[in-house]
């Protein structure tokens, strides 16, 4: 069933759901719903004609999301991007009545792995309608595929029919039984099987093809090939060379190998192509990879050389740069990727965009054929250093080091911390909980427990540098073998340790990092060179690094690189478990990339990007060690004939013996006889029954046979003898190997059959009868030697002796014998013992107990009172573990526990329970104090900073968020601190609300406050406003000057108008009188005056006045000299007159 959890983003509560075996991927802004990609092996010689998917069983989970919406998927961003990206939500989708997604499934593609056609389908088990608030889970689907016969679709040229290829297919697809429809190497599919698939007989040809010509001869076979340059291929100048590594792989792993130089490959014209784009050195190398895979049956390919874009001396083994056409960062949208050499179908060239690869819509071969690793050396000393560290790790016997794992999380600058990411890798829960983590491995396989105490997270240290220094010291002290890392990175910054030259560790480790660019060996000297190749006294023996960016999510752990990282460890912990021979770096990388490939064409380009970017730097055949190697010698048993047996039939045709090896080593064996009646032998075979055909036996003769067997480390030898019967004797049929053994006890009540081996020494035919209590009677005639069986009537009664007999007779003699066995008691488990508990913290209680041999599972229930019946409490756990942590509890609360044992076989619980109780630690929730401004404050400015003191008595780190109804938001994390929020451009005379949310990881404290901005002030009317006529063209206006505010004076020919619609005479604060000149005579002028509030941008009501200028007055002539009409006594020399004008006009 799905699990639901709440998450708060931008002061909104969303629901997040997860389902086992599903991952949540999708388009940014759309609901984040679990999906599952399945890969289906198509039948031999069949092509898909039609696919139908129908819902069988559904379950309604609408109630769980009735109050909240499902969280939208967020965009993936490079790990070097420290910004918290905006929260994306597609409002159109969330406001739509349409169901999401619109289909229950998507068909992606048919791809080939080792020549097997595999169909990928992505299933959508949830249907969501955000408007109707409905969520339906499809808990069971029927997938029906209809096929049509096709000789072209049976497989492709890379089909080899090897058992190892079939094993890889079975790990990947959901229908591994379909592998049996494909012939093994050297077989031809029978007409019968073909008729089943096709309904008609077909004359089949072989499946795979050999490579035409090339360097690889089909008469040779090499499991392991090293490609290097002529100058690096071999030397005695340094301690180690590539030949030493080949010899080591032969001795350590039984792998045959050879060295091929890139010069030989480039000189081979069989690898040339007429098209220039496919005829460079990288293309030649890929053709050689195809050749070796097909004609040498190669599985592991080591690219032993660097490739620098800028330094020709470091251009050894070519790289192919793949491009993500959707990546915006020019320069880092292209990265070297060895997928080009491991995934051999197609040509990887995206013609539409003229790019190699091209991204999720490009030209990608999703599934791999070869296991490829790269060691970027450019000189012989680096070769020796790398080989020496590889061999050192294989021979390391320091068990505490081999079983140590470390985790570093640096500062990402995101809401989601690197600690949350790395803890998911360690614990196994979180965004991709379907993939196993370290602690889940420890619970399942306590005999191989891995130490995970080395955790260095910036969130747990005062500064990030403190965490990195502690991390570096732990590596230098040889405290971790399996290193997991998440931080920012670059080609000169690997594992947060720079180039690593300052390291002083003497035990070499495996480093796995999601960081950006740390493996970009083409940029010069990256971590791949400096950590692996530059020293033989420190550093690592192998690394998994990005040659481009790593990708994650700033608001959750649902990141593309995180998913790759989790699948990588799931290969070891869940897919292979204790099959340690397959704990190889190259096989893990193949599995990780093949599984991940079903998501590369999803709704985000980041999945394809990191698929290109994550590369293995190291020996692909190297096996992870979590224990020193201890050899168990082969064991032989059950020789037939039995040792020193007499009267052995002269007619026996074979000798046989069982060979076993606890380490599952391949065995070399031989059987020889004296006198010589036959011999047989085998090389590199699995354990099992080995036989030798014999003939020419003589009566009354003793024979000795010699058995030799070796696992490559220990050889054992045994001899056995037997005597052949006399010539005249006839023997009754012999009864042997009753199953169950006679008088055996504790036999299971569900025993399906009893059996007996009947042999007639003369090989005469015989008849036999088997009968008994609770045994189905049977009689058969004309029988030959062999095991005879009959069914039991089940279930058998508990604790009861069952009797059965066998009667066998040939034509001359008979044998009759009774056999008994006793069934077991009913499995009633004892209640768990030694139930102990302790409080881990404020929300977790650790429980531990022991169980007896009859217990398959333990059921643990919780309650707030001490006693209750089975099934009436809250189910805490029901499984096979014997220790758990009960999470999500309330602080300072006493919890009572009861545990019952359960036996699955007999479906019975223990008669009693075991009880215990424990109290969680007290938690002090965060406090919000000293809020500034105070709640309900009024008349505040429209711009200020809102402050609040946040404190926690437990000194927990606090995650806080302040949000204003105006739209501003701020969040961060810190211990006792002052939270702040800058407010700008607020509206005046408005009430706003502020929400403060703070959590210490256990409890939330939520408060809201409000404040009001100041009211808008309208200034009063101006007083003392008047206008006086100076003359017919001039007036004087005056007023009482306001204390602070400016005034605006306007005039108009009309009596009333709005501010700004008149002609401005004055605007300012300095004057309180002004002269208006240039007036027209006999005209009326209207004046209005306003006071202005600049702060609130408001005007007062206007005050008004008016004047009318007088009409024109003619000039007056007076005081003329001489006077008018006078008679002067003498003629005057001049004449004058006084001219006055009351309007003071200028006169002509």
Short mmCIF file of C-alpha atoms in Angstrom, two decimals, residues 626-987:
data_model
loop_
_atom_site.label_atom_id
_atom_site.label_comp_id
_atom_site.label_asym_id
_atom_site.label_seq_id
_atom_site.Cartn_x
_atom_site.Cartn_y
_atom_site.Cartn_z
CA UNK A 626 33.76 -7.39 2.43
CA UNK A 627 35.65 -10.29 3.97
CA UNK A 628 39.14 -11.75 3.57
CA UNK A 629 39.17 -14.61 1.11
CA UNK A 630 39.00 -18.02 2.80
CA UNK A 631 39.06 -21.10 0.64
CA UNK A 632 36.90 -24.12 1.37
CA UNK A 633 38.31 -27.18 -0.41
CA UNK A 634 36.06 -29.31 -2.60
CA UNK A 635 34.12 -32.13 -0.95
CA UNK A 636 33.20 -35.47 -2.58
CA UNK A 637 30.41 -37.78 -1.42
CA UNK A 638 27.92 -40.49 -2.43
CA UNK A 639 30.18 -42.68 -4.59
CA UNK A 640 28.29 -45.27 -6.64
CA UNK A 641 29.10 -48.12 -6.31
CA UNK A 642 29.61 -47.58 -2.59
CA UNK A 643 33.15 -48.12 -1.25
CA UNK A 644 34.28 -51.77 -0.95
CA UNK A 645 30.91 -53.07 -2.11
CA UNK A 646 30.62 -56.74 -3.14
CA UNK A 647 28.52 -58.54 -5.74
CA UNK A 648 28.36 -55.46 -7.94
CA UNK A 649 26.57 -56.24 -11.19
CA UNK A 650 28.79 -56.93 -14.17
CA UNK A 651 26.31 -54.89 -16.22
CA UNK A 652 26.73 -51.50 -14.53
CA UNK A 653 27.60 -48.86 -17.10
CA UNK A 654 28.91 -45.94 -15.07
CA UNK A 655 30.61 -44.75 -11.92
CA UNK A 656 29.36 -41.54 -10.27
CA UNK A 657 30.24 -39.27 -7.39
CA UNK A 658 28.92 -35.98 -5.98
CA UNK A 659 31.35 -33.03 -5.96
CA UNK A 660 30.55 -29.88 -3.97
CA UNK A 661 32.40 -26.64 -3.26
CA UNK A 662 31.17 -24.28 -0.53
CA UNK A 663 32.80 -21.30 -2.30
CA UNK A 664 31.08 -22.21 -5.59
CA UNK A 665 34.48 -22.33 -7.28
CA UNK A 666 34.75 -23.92 -10.71
CA UNK A 667 36.23 -27.40 -10.47
CA UNK A 668 38.79 -29.37 -12.46
CA UNK A 669 38.26 -33.12 -11.98
CA UNK A 670 39.12 -36.55 -13.29
CA UNK A 671 38.03 -40.17 -12.75
CA UNK A 672 40.38 -43.03 -13.70
CA UNK A 673 40.06 -46.82 -13.21
CA UNK A 674 42.33 -49.80 -12.66
CA UNK A 675 42.11 -52.18 -14.41
CA UNK A 676 41.14 -49.70 -17.11
CA UNK A 677 37.40 -49.86 -17.77
CA UNK A 678 36.96 -46.13 -18.59
CA UNK A 679 37.93 -42.57 -17.61
CA UNK A 680 36.51 -39.06 -17.73
CA UNK A 681 37.48 -35.48 -16.75
CA UNK A 682 36.24 -31.88 -16.81
CA UNK A 683 37.69 -28.35 -16.65
CA UNK A 684 36.17 -25.23 -15.02
CA UNK A 685 32.85 -26.93 -14.29
CA UNK A 686 30.20 -26.22 -11.70
CA UNK A 687 29.84 -28.57 -8.75
CA UNK A 688 27.44 -31.51 -9.10
CA UNK A 689 27.33 -35.19 -9.90
CA UNK A 690 30.24 -36.31 -12.08
CA UNK A 691 30.20 -39.65 -13.83
CA UNK A 692 32.42 -41.94 -15.85
CA UNK A 693 31.09 -44.44 -18.38
CA UNK A 694 32.59 -47.94 -18.03
CA UNK A 695 32.36 -51.20 -19.91
CA UNK A 696 34.15 -54.57 -20.20
CA UNK A 697 33.71 -55.63 -16.56
CA UNK A 698 34.55 -59.24 -15.69
CA UNK A 699 32.97 -61.58 -13.14
CA UNK A 700 34.78 -62.13 -9.83
CA UNK A 701 37.09 -59.13 -10.40
CA UNK A 702 38.12 -56.27 -8.09
CA UNK A 703 38.29 -52.74 -9.52
CA UNK A 704 39.75 -49.50 -8.13
CA UNK A 705 38.72 -46.02 -9.29
CA UNK A 706 40.57 -42.78 -8.55
CA UNK A 707 38.89 -39.41 -8.10
CA UNK A 708 40.86 -36.14 -8.30
CA UNK A 709 39.25 -32.70 -7.92
CA UNK A 710 40.70 -29.18 -7.60
CA UNK A 711 39.13 -25.73 -7.12
CA UNK A 712 42.29 -23.99 -8.31
CA UNK A 713 43.51 -23.58 -4.76
CA UNK A 714 43.21 -27.00 -3.14
CA UNK A 715 43.37 -30.46 -4.73
CA UNK A 716 41.98 -33.62 -3.12
CA UNK A 717 42.34 -37.24 -4.19
CA UNK A 718 40.32 -40.34 -3.22
CA UNK A 719 40.26 -43.96 -4.33
CA UNK A 720 37.40 -46.47 -4.09
CA UNK A 721 37.12 -50.20 -4.74
CA UNK A 722 34.33 -52.65 -5.57
CA UNK A 723 34.03 -56.37 -6.40
CA UNK A 724 32.03 -57.70 -9.33
CA UNK A 725 29.58 -60.60 -8.74
CA UNK A 726 30.24 -64.24 -9.51
CA UNK A 727 29.13 -65.38 -12.94
CA UNK A 728 26.39 -67.86 -11.88
CA UNK A 729 24.57 -65.74 -9.25
CA UNK A 730 21.11 -64.14 -9.59
CA UNK A 731 20.20 -61.38 -7.13
CA UNK A 732 16.88 -60.19 -5.93
CA UNK A 733 16.19 -56.49 -6.62
CA UNK A 734 17.94 -54.31 -4.07
CA UNK A 735 16.17 -51.55 -2.12
CA UNK A 736 18.24 -48.51 -1.14
CA UNK A 737 18.09 -44.79 -0.38
CA UNK A 738 14.59 -44.63 1.06
CA UNK A 739 13.37 -41.05 1.25
CA UNK A 740 12.66 -40.19 4.02
CA UNK A 741 15.39 -42.32 5.55
CA UNK A 742 14.14 -45.28 7.58
CA UNK A 743 13.21 -44.35 11.16
CA UNK A 744 13.83 -40.67 10.49
CA UNK A 745 12.04 -38.18 12.71
CA UNK A 746 10.75 -34.60 12.53
CA UNK A 747 9.53 -35.06 8.96
CA UNK A 748 7.38 -32.20 7.70
CA UNK A 749 3.63 -32.86 7.52
CA UNK A 750 3.55 -31.47 3.99
CA UNK A 751 5.90 -34.14 2.63
CA UNK A 752 4.70 -34.63 -0.95
CA UNK A 753 6.07 -38.11 -1.71
CA UNK A 754 8.13 -41.08 -0.55
CA UNK A 755 10.69 -42.73 -2.81
CA UNK A 756 12.95 -45.76 -2.95
CA UNK A 757 15.77 -46.69 -5.29
CA UNK A 758 15.27 -50.20 -6.77
CA UNK A 759 18.19 -51.80 -8.60
CA UNK A 760 18.45 -55.26 -10.11
CA UNK A 761 22.11 -56.21 -10.30
CA UNK A 762 21.53 -58.24 -13.43
CA UNK A 763 19.45 -55.40 -14.90
CA UNK A 764 16.45 -57.71 -15.13
CA UNK A 765 13.01 -56.16 -15.38
CA UNK A 766 10.97 -56.28 -12.21
CA UNK A 767 7.63 -55.34 -10.66
CA UNK A 768 7.11 -53.43 -7.43
CA UNK A 769 4.42 -52.34 -4.99
CA UNK A 770 4.50 -49.40 -2.51
CA UNK A 771 1.80 -49.10 0.13
CA UNK A 772 1.33 -47.82 3.68
CA UNK A 773 -0.58 -45.51 5.99
CA UNK A 774 -1.12 -42.02 4.55
CA UNK A 775 0.73 -43.22 1.42
CA UNK A 776 -0.98 -43.62 -1.95
CA UNK A 777 -0.69 -47.32 -2.93
CA UNK A 778 0.95 -48.02 -6.30
CA UNK A 779 1.91 -51.14 -8.31
CA UNK A 780 3.93 -51.19 -11.56
CA UNK A 781 5.24 -54.02 -13.76
CA UNK A 782 8.06 -54.32 -16.32
CA UNK A 783 10.23 -51.77 -14.55
CA UNK A 784 13.93 -51.07 -14.91
CA UNK A 785 16.45 -49.79 -12.37
CA UNK A 786 15.81 -46.40 -10.87
CA UNK A 787 14.04 -44.34 -8.20
CA UNK A 788 10.35 -45.10 -7.68
CA UNK A 789 7.95 -42.71 -5.98
CA UNK A 790 4.40 -42.43 -4.75
CA UNK A 791 2.53 -39.48 -3.31
CA UNK A 792 1.68 -38.86 0.33
CA UNK A 793 -1.85 -38.00 1.49
CA UNK A 794 -1.18 -34.57 2.99
CA UNK A 795 -1.18 -32.96 5.37
CA UNK A 796 0.17 -35.82 7.42
CA UNK A 797 -0.86 -35.92 11.09
CA UNK A 798 1.50 -34.21 13.53
CA UNK A 799 3.79 -36.33 15.78
CA UNK A 800 2.74 -39.60 14.16
CA UNK A 801 4.74 -42.62 12.99
CA UNK A 802 4.03 -43.33 9.33
CA UNK A 803 4.64 -46.89 8.06
CA UNK A 804 5.11 -47.88 4.44
CA UNK A 805 6.52 -50.92 2.69
CA UNK A 806 8.06 -51.86 -0.67
CA UNK A 807 7.83 -55.23 -2.41
CA UNK A 808 9.98 -55.78 -5.52
CA UNK A 809 10.50 -59.02 -7.50
CA UNK A 810 12.20 -60.09 -10.71
CA UNK A 811 11.48 -63.43 -12.42
CA UNK A 812 13.42 -65.38 -9.77
CA UNK A 813 13.69 -63.49 -6.46
CA UNK A 814 11.76 -60.95 -4.42
CA UNK A 815 12.57 -58.30 -1.80
CA UNK A 816 10.19 -57.00 0.87
CA UNK A 817 10.92 -54.27 3.46
CA UNK A 818 9.05 -51.97 5.85
CA UNK A 819 10.10 -48.38 6.44
CA UNK A 820 8.96 -45.83 9.01
CA UNK A 821 9.31 -42.14 9.72
CA UNK A 822 7.79 -39.88 12.35
CA UNK A 823 6.29 -36.49 11.56
CA UNK A 824 7.23 -33.44 13.49
CA UNK A 825 5.35 -31.74 16.31
CA UNK A 826 3.23 -28.74 15.50
CA UNK A 827 5.34 -25.58 15.39
CA UNK A 828 4.13 -23.44 18.28
CA UNK A 829 6.73 -20.74 18.73
CA UNK A 830 7.73 -19.41 22.12
CA UNK A 831 7.02 -15.76 22.75
CA UNK A 832 9.97 -13.45 22.06
CA UNK A 833 12.46 -13.27 24.90
CA UNK A 834 14.72 -10.55 26.23
CA UNK A 835 12.55 -7.72 24.91
CA UNK A 836 14.55 -4.60 25.69
CA UNK A 837 14.01 -0.99 24.73
CA UNK A 838 15.54 2.42 25.13
CA UNK A 839 14.59 5.88 23.97
CA UNK A 840 16.80 6.99 21.09
CA UNK A 841 15.57 10.57 21.19
CA UNK A 842 12.32 12.50 21.43
CA UNK A 843 10.57 10.58 18.65
CA UNK A 844 12.23 7.17 18.41
CA UNK A 845 12.36 4.07 20.64
CA UNK A 846 14.75 1.20 19.93
CA UNK A 847 13.34 -2.31 20.49
CA UNK A 848 15.30 -5.56 20.45
CA UNK A 849 14.45 -9.17 21.22
CA UNK A 850 15.41 -12.78 20.54
CA UNK A 851 13.31 -15.60 19.06
CA UNK A 852 13.44 -19.38 18.98
CA UNK A 853 13.94 -21.66 15.95
CA UNK A 854 10.19 -22.06 15.43
CA UNK A 855 9.65 -18.35 14.86
CA UNK A 856 9.48 -17.01 11.30
CA UNK A 857 8.19 -13.52 12.10
CA UNK A 858 7.67 -11.27 15.08
CA UNK A 859 4.59 -9.07 15.41
CA UNK A 860 5.09 -5.99 17.59
CA UNK A 861 2.18 -3.76 18.61
CA UNK A 862 2.10 -0.48 20.53
CA UNK A 863 -0.48 1.14 22.77
CA UNK A 864 -0.86 3.86 25.39
CA UNK A 865 -2.01 1.34 28.01
CA UNK A 866 -0.28 -1.82 29.20
CA UNK A 867 -2.44 -4.79 28.08
CA UNK A 868 -4.53 -5.68 25.02
CA UNK A 869 -5.42 -8.60 22.78
CA UNK A 870 -3.44 -9.58 19.68
CA UNK A 871 -4.42 -7.27 16.80
CA UNK A 872 -5.93 -4.56 19.03
CA UNK A 873 -2.80 -2.42 19.24
CA UNK A 874 -1.05 -0.23 16.69
CA UNK A 875 1.06 -2.47 14.44
CA UNK A 876 4.68 -1.39 14.74
CA UNK A 877 6.43 -4.28 13.00
CA UNK A 878 5.67 -7.65 11.43
CA UNK A 879 8.74 -9.28 9.95
CA UNK A 880 11.87 -11.34 10.36
CA UNK A 881 14.19 -8.80 12.03
CA UNK A 882 14.94 -8.90 15.75
CA UNK A 883 15.49 -5.21 16.29
CA UNK A 884 13.64 -2.14 15.07
CA UNK A 885 13.31 1.57 15.69
CA UNK A 886 9.78 2.83 16.29
CA UNK A 887 9.64 6.30 14.70
CA UNK A 888 7.38 9.35 14.65
CA UNK A 889 6.46 9.17 18.32
CA UNK A 890 5.44 12.03 20.58
CA UNK A 891 7.97 13.42 23.03
CA UNK A 892 7.79 12.63 26.75
CA UNK A 893 5.17 9.96 26.14
CA UNK A 894 5.12 6.47 27.68
CA UNK A 895 4.48 3.71 25.15
CA UNK A 896 3.63 0.09 25.92
CA UNK A 897 4.72 -2.74 23.61
CA UNK A 898 3.66 -6.38 23.20
CA UNK A 899 5.40 -8.85 20.88
CA UNK A 900 4.15 -12.22 19.58
CA UNK A 901 6.08 -14.90 17.69
CA UNK A 902 4.56 -16.32 14.50
CA UNK A 903 5.21 -19.57 12.63
CA UNK A 904 4.32 -19.28 8.94
CA UNK A 905 4.37 -22.99 8.16
CA UNK A 906 1.67 -23.89 10.67
CA UNK A 907 0.05 -20.42 10.75
CA UNK A 908 0.18 -20.10 14.53
CA UNK A 909 1.16 -17.34 16.97
CA UNK A 910 2.85 -17.89 20.32
CA UNK A 911 0.42 -18.55 23.14
CA UNK A 912 1.66 -15.53 25.08
CA UNK A 913 3.20 -12.19 24.32
CA UNK A 914 6.23 -10.45 25.72
CA UNK A 915 5.70 -6.91 26.93
CA UNK A 916 7.72 -3.83 27.72
CA UNK A 917 7.42 -0.08 28.00
CA UNK A 918 9.55 2.98 27.35
CA UNK A 919 9.21 6.78 27.53
CA UNK A 920 10.52 9.07 24.82
CA UNK A 921 12.71 12.04 25.66
CA UNK A 922 11.10 15.38 26.37
CA UNK A 923 11.16 17.86 23.52
CA UNK A 924 10.97 21.61 24.02
CA UNK A 925 9.30 23.14 21.00
CA UNK A 926 10.83 26.27 19.49
CA UNK A 927 9.83 29.64 20.94
CA UNK A 928 9.03 32.85 19.07
CA UNK A 929 9.76 36.04 21.07
CA UNK A 930 10.54 39.72 20.64
CA UNK A 931 8.49 40.14 17.51
CA UNK A 932 9.17 43.57 16.01
CA UNK A 933 6.90 45.41 15.37
CA UNK A 934 4.54 44.30 18.11
CA UNK A 935 1.40 42.46 17.14
CA UNK A 936 -1.41 44.78 15.96
CA UNK A 937 0.94 47.72 15.53
CA UNK A 938 -0.51 50.65 13.56
CA UNK A 939 0.65 53.62 11.47
CA UNK A 940 3.77 51.77 10.30
CA UNK A 941 5.95 52.75 7.41
CA UNK A 942 5.44 51.13 4.03
CA UNK A 943 9.05 49.90 4.10
CA UNK A 944 10.70 48.19 7.10
CA UNK A 945 12.23 44.88 8.29
CA UNK A 946 10.11 42.44 10.31
CA UNK A 947 12.10 40.68 13.09
CA UNK A 948 11.49 37.78 15.48
CA UNK A 949 13.77 35.99 17.93
CA UNK A 950 13.70 32.17 17.53
CA UNK A 951 15.06 30.00 20.33
CA UNK A 952 15.10 26.35 21.36
CA UNK A 953 15.92 25.09 24.86
CA UNK A 954 17.33 21.87 23.37
CA UNK A 955 19.69 23.86 21.14
CA UNK A 956 18.28 22.08 18.08
CA UNK A 957 18.92 23.46 14.66
CA UNK A 958 15.80 25.34 13.60
CA UNK A 959 14.21 25.45 10.17
CA UNK A 960 12.08 28.60 9.87
CA UNK A 961 9.95 30.48 7.41
CA UNK A 962 8.37 33.96 7.57
CA UNK A 963 5.65 34.83 5.05
CA UNK A 964 3.75 38.12 4.66
CA UNK A 965 0.33 38.41 3.06
CA UNK A 966 1.87 41.08 0.82
CA UNK A 967 3.87 38.25 -0.84
CA UNK A 968 7.35 38.42 0.74
CA UNK A 969 8.84 35.21 2.11
CA UNK A 970 12.13 34.25 3.75
CA UNK A 971 13.42 31.00 5.21
CA UNK A 972 16.64 29.53 6.52
CA UNK A 973 18.07 27.19 9.12
CA UNK A 974 20.16 27.98 12.16
CA UNK A 975 20.35 27.46 15.86
CA UNK A 976 19.00 30.17 18.20
CA UNK A 977 18.69 33.08 15.81
CA UNK A 978 16.81 36.19 14.71
CA UNK A 979 14.56 35.66 11.71
CA UNK A 980 13.97 38.62 9.43
CA UNK A 981 11.78 39.61 6.50
CA UNK A 982 12.31 42.76 4.43
CA UNK A 983 9.00 44.45 3.52
CA UNK A 984 8.84 46.95 0.68
CA UNK A 985 6.23 48.90 -1.28
CA UNK A 986 3.41 48.19 1.13
CA UNK A 987 0.06 49.82 0.52
#
